[in-house]
Short mmCIF file of C-alpha atoms in Angstrom, two decimals:
data_model
loop_
_atom_site.label_atom_id
_atom_site.label_comp_id
_atom_site.label_asym_id
_atom_site.label_seq_id
_atom_site.Cartn_x
_atom_site.Cartn_y
_atom_site.Cartn_z
CA MET G 1 -13.78 3.73 -0.57
CA ALA G 2 -11.72 6.76 0.40
CA TYR G 3 -12.66 9.86 2.34
CA ASP G 4 -13.89 12.43 -0.18
CA ILE G 5 -14.12 15.82 1.53
CA LYS G 6 -16.50 17.23 -1.08
CA GLU G 7 -18.95 14.34 -0.78
CA SER G 8 -18.70 14.37 3.00
CA GLY G 9 -19.33 18.13 3.05
CA ALA G 10 -22.37 17.66 0.82
CA ARG G 11 -23.79 15.04 3.20
CA ILE G 12 -23.23 17.37 6.15
CA ARG G 13 -24.93 20.22 4.26
CA GLN G 14 -27.92 18.01 3.43
CA LEU G 15 -28.27 16.93 7.08
CA ARG G 16 -28.02 20.55 8.23
CA ILE G 17 -30.78 21.66 5.86
CA GLN G 18 -33.00 18.68 6.73
CA SER G 19 -32.59 19.54 10.41
CA GLY G 20 -33.54 23.19 9.87
CA TYR G 21 -30.19 24.71 10.84
CA THR G 22 -28.57 27.69 9.18
CA GLN G 23 -24.82 27.59 8.71
CA GLU G 24 -24.48 30.29 11.34
CA ARG G 25 -26.58 28.46 13.91
CA LEU G 26 -24.85 25.13 13.37
CA ALA G 27 -21.40 26.73 13.47
CA GLU G 28 -22.36 28.30 16.79
CA ALA G 29 -23.57 24.93 18.12
CA LEU G 30 -20.23 23.39 17.07
CA ASN G 31 -18.32 26.32 18.57
CA VAL G 32 -16.56 27.12 15.28
CA ASP G 33 -16.48 30.16 13.00
CA GLN G 34 -19.18 30.20 10.32
CA SER G 35 -16.66 30.66 7.50
CA TYR G 36 -14.67 27.66 8.77
CA TYR G 37 -17.84 25.57 8.87
CA GLY G 38 -18.79 26.79 5.39
CA ARG G 39 -15.47 25.52 4.01
CA ILE G 40 -16.22 22.08 5.48
CA GLU G 41 -19.60 21.99 3.72
CA THR G 42 -18.12 23.03 0.38
CA GLY G 43 -15.31 20.49 0.65
CA LYS G 44 -12.60 23.10 0.75
CA ARG G 45 -11.52 21.89 4.18
CA GLY G 46 -11.57 18.46 5.77
CA CYS G 47 -13.66 17.96 8.85
CA PRO G 48 -11.76 17.31 12.09
CA VAL G 49 -12.64 14.20 14.08
CA ASN G 50 -14.10 16.16 16.99
CA ILE G 51 -16.49 17.98 14.63
CA PHE G 52 -17.47 14.69 12.96
CA ILE G 53 -18.32 13.29 16.39
CA GLN G 54 -20.41 16.34 17.29
CA LEU G 55 -22.25 16.18 13.96
CA SER G 56 -22.85 12.45 14.36
CA ASP G 57 -24.42 13.03 17.77
CA LEU G 58 -26.39 16.07 16.65
CA PHE G 59 -27.89 14.48 13.53
CA GLY G 60 -28.16 10.93 14.89
CA VAL G 61 -26.10 9.38 12.09
CA SER G 62 -23.02 7.19 12.13
CA LEU G 63 -19.51 8.48 11.62
CA ASP G 64 -19.29 6.02 8.73
CA TYR G 65 -22.19 7.80 7.06
CA LEU G 66 -20.65 11.26 7.53
CA VAL G 67 -17.20 10.22 6.36
CA ARG G 68 -17.91 7.58 3.74
CA GLY G 69 -21.61 7.84 2.98
CA ARG G 70 -22.46 4.33 4.13
CA SER G 71 -25.59 3.77 6.17
CA ILE G 72 -26.56 0.96 8.51
CA SER G 73 -28.69 -0.60 5.76
CA ASP G 74 -25.58 -0.74 3.56
CA LEU G 75 -23.87 -2.73 6.29
CA SER G 76 -26.61 -5.32 6.38
CA LYS G 77 -26.12 -6.05 2.69
CA GLY G 78 -23.26 -8.46 3.37
CA THR G 79 -20.45 -6.21 4.54
CA ASP G 80 -17.94 -8.21 6.54
CA MET G 81 -18.09 -6.77 10.07
CA VAL G 82 -14.46 -7.65 10.78
CA GLN G 83 -13.38 -5.75 7.68
CA LEU G 84 -15.66 -2.88 8.65
CA LYS G 85 -14.09 -2.66 12.10
CA PHE G 86 -10.64 -2.64 10.52
CA ASP G 87 -11.69 0.07 8.06
CA ILE G 88 -13.16 2.25 10.82
CA GLU G 89 -10.03 1.91 12.96
CA LYS G 90 -7.91 2.80 9.94
CA LEU G 91 -10.12 5.79 9.16
CA VAL G 92 -10.01 7.05 12.76
CA ASP G 93 -6.22 6.76 12.67
CA GLN G 94 -6.09 8.71 9.39
CA LEU G 95 -8.42 11.39 10.75
CA GLU G 96 -6.34 11.73 13.92
CA ARG G 97 -3.18 12.17 11.82
CA PHE G 98 -5.02 14.70 9.65
CA LYS G 99 -6.16 16.57 12.78
CA THR G 100 -2.61 16.84 14.11
CA SER G 101 -1.39 18.16 10.77
CA LEU G 102 -3.76 21.14 10.93
#
């Protein structure tokens, strides 16, 4: 499963709404411009690793959920933990390379 910026943005938007944040208020909490944050939600811009980490902490969800849409319950359905660790390390590496290309 690859990183789909539109799907990831939609998950972030859903979490924001469920948590009662406006785009403006959440952008302020993340210390980013509202228009920049809006482009993340609409999938027009990828989310940098540092923002993913802040969102994960703020909403109490895993990075795997934000990036790939997989929840903890999905992991308990037989996912190989060694493969998962490898996938996460690979994803973090890809996100770091993406971040440096911005």
